[in-house]
C-alpha positions as semicolon CSV with decimal commas, in nm:
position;residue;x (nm);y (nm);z (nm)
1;X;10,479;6,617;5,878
2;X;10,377;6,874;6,147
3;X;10,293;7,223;6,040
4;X;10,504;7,486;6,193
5;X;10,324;7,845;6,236
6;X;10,455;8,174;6,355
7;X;10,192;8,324;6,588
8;X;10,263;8,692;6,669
9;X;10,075;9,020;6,780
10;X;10,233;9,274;6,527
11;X;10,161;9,663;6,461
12;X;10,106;9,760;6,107
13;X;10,454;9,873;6,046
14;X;10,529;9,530;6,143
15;X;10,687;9,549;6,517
16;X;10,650;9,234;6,735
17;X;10,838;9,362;7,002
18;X;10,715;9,371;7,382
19;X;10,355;9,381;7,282
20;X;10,282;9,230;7,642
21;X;10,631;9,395;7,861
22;X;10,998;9,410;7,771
23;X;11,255;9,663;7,674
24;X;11,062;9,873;7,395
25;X;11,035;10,237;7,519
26;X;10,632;10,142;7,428
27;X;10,588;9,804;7,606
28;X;10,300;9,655;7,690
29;X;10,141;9,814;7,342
30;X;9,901;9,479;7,264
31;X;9,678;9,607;7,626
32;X;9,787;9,920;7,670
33;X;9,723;10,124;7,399
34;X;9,432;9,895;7,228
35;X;9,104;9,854;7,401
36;X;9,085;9,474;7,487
37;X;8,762;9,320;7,275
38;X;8,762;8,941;7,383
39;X;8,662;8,816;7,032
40;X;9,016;8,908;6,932
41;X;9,172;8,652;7,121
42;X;8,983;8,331;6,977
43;X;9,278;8,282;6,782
44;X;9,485;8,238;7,065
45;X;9,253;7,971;7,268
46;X;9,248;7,755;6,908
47;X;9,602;7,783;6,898
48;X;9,668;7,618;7,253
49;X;9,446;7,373;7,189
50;X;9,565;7,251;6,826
51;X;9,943;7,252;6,959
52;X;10,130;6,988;7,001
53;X;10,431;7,201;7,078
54;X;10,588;7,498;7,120
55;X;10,924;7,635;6,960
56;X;11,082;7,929;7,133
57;X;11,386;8,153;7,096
58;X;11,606;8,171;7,373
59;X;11,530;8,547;7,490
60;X;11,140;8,469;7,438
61;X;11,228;8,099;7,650
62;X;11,390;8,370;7,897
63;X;11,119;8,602;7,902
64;X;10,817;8,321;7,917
65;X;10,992;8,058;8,132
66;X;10,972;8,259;8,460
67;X;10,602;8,371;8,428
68;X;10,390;8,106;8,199
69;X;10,413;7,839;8,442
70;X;10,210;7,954;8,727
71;X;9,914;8,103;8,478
72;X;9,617;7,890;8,475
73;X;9,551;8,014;8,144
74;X;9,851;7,834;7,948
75;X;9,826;7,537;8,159
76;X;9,808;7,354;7,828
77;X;10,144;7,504;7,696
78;X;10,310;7,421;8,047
79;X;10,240;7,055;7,990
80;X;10,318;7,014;7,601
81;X;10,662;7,018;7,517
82;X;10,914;7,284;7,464
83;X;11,193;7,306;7,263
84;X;11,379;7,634;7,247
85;X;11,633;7,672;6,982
86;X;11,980;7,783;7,146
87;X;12,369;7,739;7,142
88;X;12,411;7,860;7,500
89;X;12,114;7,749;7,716
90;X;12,218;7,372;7,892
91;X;11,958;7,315;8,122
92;X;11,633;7,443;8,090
93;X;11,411;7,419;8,399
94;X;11,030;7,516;8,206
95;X;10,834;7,138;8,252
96;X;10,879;6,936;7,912
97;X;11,153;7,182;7,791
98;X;11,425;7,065;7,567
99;X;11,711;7,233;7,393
100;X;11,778;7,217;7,015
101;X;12,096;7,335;6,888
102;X;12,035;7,376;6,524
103;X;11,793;7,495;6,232
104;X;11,877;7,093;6,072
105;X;11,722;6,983;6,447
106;X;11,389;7,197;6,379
107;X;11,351;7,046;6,064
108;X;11,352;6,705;6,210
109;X;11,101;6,801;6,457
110;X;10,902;6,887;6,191
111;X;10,929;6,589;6,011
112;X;10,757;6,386;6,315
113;X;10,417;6,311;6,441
114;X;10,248;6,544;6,649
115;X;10,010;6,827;6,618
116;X;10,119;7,197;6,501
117;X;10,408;7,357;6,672
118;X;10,356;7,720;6,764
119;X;10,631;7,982;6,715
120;X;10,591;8,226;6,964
121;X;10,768;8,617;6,989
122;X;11,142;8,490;6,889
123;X;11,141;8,768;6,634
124;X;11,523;8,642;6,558
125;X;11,409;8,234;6,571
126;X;11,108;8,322;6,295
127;X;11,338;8,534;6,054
128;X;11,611;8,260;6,067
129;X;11,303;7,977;6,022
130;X;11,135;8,161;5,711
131;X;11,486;8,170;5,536
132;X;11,525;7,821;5,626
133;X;11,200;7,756;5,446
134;X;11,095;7,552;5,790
135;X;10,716;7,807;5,792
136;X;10,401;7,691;5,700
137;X;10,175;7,946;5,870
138;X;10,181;8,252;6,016
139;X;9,901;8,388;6,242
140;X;9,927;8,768;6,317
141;X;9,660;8,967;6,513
142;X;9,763;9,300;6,353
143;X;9,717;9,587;6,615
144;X;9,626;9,916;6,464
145;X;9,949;10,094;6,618
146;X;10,257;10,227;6,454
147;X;10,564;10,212;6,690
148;X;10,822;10,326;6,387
149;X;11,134;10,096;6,578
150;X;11,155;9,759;6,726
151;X;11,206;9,385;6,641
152;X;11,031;9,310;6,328
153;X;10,855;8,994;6,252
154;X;11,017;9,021;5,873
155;X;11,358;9,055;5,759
156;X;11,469;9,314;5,532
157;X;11,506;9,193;5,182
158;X;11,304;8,883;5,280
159;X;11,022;8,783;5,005
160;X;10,761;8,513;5,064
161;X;10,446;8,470;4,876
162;X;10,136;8,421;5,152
163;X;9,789;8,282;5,092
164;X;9,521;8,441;5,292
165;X;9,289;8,147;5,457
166;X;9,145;8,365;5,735
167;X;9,067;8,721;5,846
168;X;8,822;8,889;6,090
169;X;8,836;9,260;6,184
170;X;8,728;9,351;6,557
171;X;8,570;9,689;6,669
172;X;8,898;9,732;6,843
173;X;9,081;9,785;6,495
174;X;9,255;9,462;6,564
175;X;9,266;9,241;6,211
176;X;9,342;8,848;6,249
177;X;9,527;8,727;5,931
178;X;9,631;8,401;5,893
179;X;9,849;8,291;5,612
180;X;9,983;8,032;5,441
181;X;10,318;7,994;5,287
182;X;10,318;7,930;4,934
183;X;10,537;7,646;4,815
């Protein structure tokens, strides 16, 4: 069984949205408003390199799609599959993309062979996955910023017990948790 994690930049009050662009009157907050410290973003080269795919959203597959391909930098994530979970999108034109209609078709991607598959933004995707019971792990580089409105990483009245297996604090303020979901 692969292990599906949720890998997010999130503020302390828990906002995940636009940390790199996007709508959110603050956009951009993850560079803009945190000095960048390199050591922060370990987490994010281990990721890429333990994935064997990704899972995205269909606004994140919108927002990523157009701009990911032609950055040397996620040349791994170009070439690994896709799948973006969506009841509107037919024909996705990302390399390796694929379309799954349904939470029941994430669960039997899971249920292969293959490394870890990443959840990434798809604030939406990762609420509806975590009620599903379909999250294993979540990996949050917690920026210390309080935007007070935006998509939120958690849904109200949702309750999960986490393990931490990980931390690291940066001179930045930036905290890497990663947690596992308690069965």
């Amino acid at each position: 069984m692969r292990t599906l994690i949720v890998t997010e930049f999130i503020t302390v009050d828990g906002v995940i949205d636009s940390p790199g662009g996007g709508p959110h009157p603050r956009a951009g907050w993850s560079f803009k408003e945190v000095p960048f410290v390199e050591a922060a973003y370990e987490l994010k080269g281990r990721e890429q390199a333990e994935a064997g795919a990704m899972l995205l959203g269909r606004v994140s597959y919108d927002e990523f799609a157009p701009v990911w391909p032609s950055m040397p930098e996620f040349a791994a994530y170009n070439a690994m599959p896709k799948y973006i979970v969506s009841s509107t999108l037919t024909d996705p034109q990302w390399n390796n993309s694929s379309v799954l209609r349904s939470l029941d078709e994430v669960a039997r991607l899971k249920e292969g062979y293959g490394g870890n598959i990443l959840v990434h933004g798809s604030a939406l995707l990762a609420q509806g996955l975590a009620a599903a019971g379909l999250v294993d792990r979540y990996h949050l580089l917690v920026f210390p910023l309080l935007l007070g409105s935006g998509r939120r990483l958690f849904a109200d009245g949702e309750t999960t017990n986490l393990e931490l297996v990980e931390h690291e604090t940066y001179s930045n303020g930036v905290v890497k948790a990663v947690y596992d979901v308690v069965r």
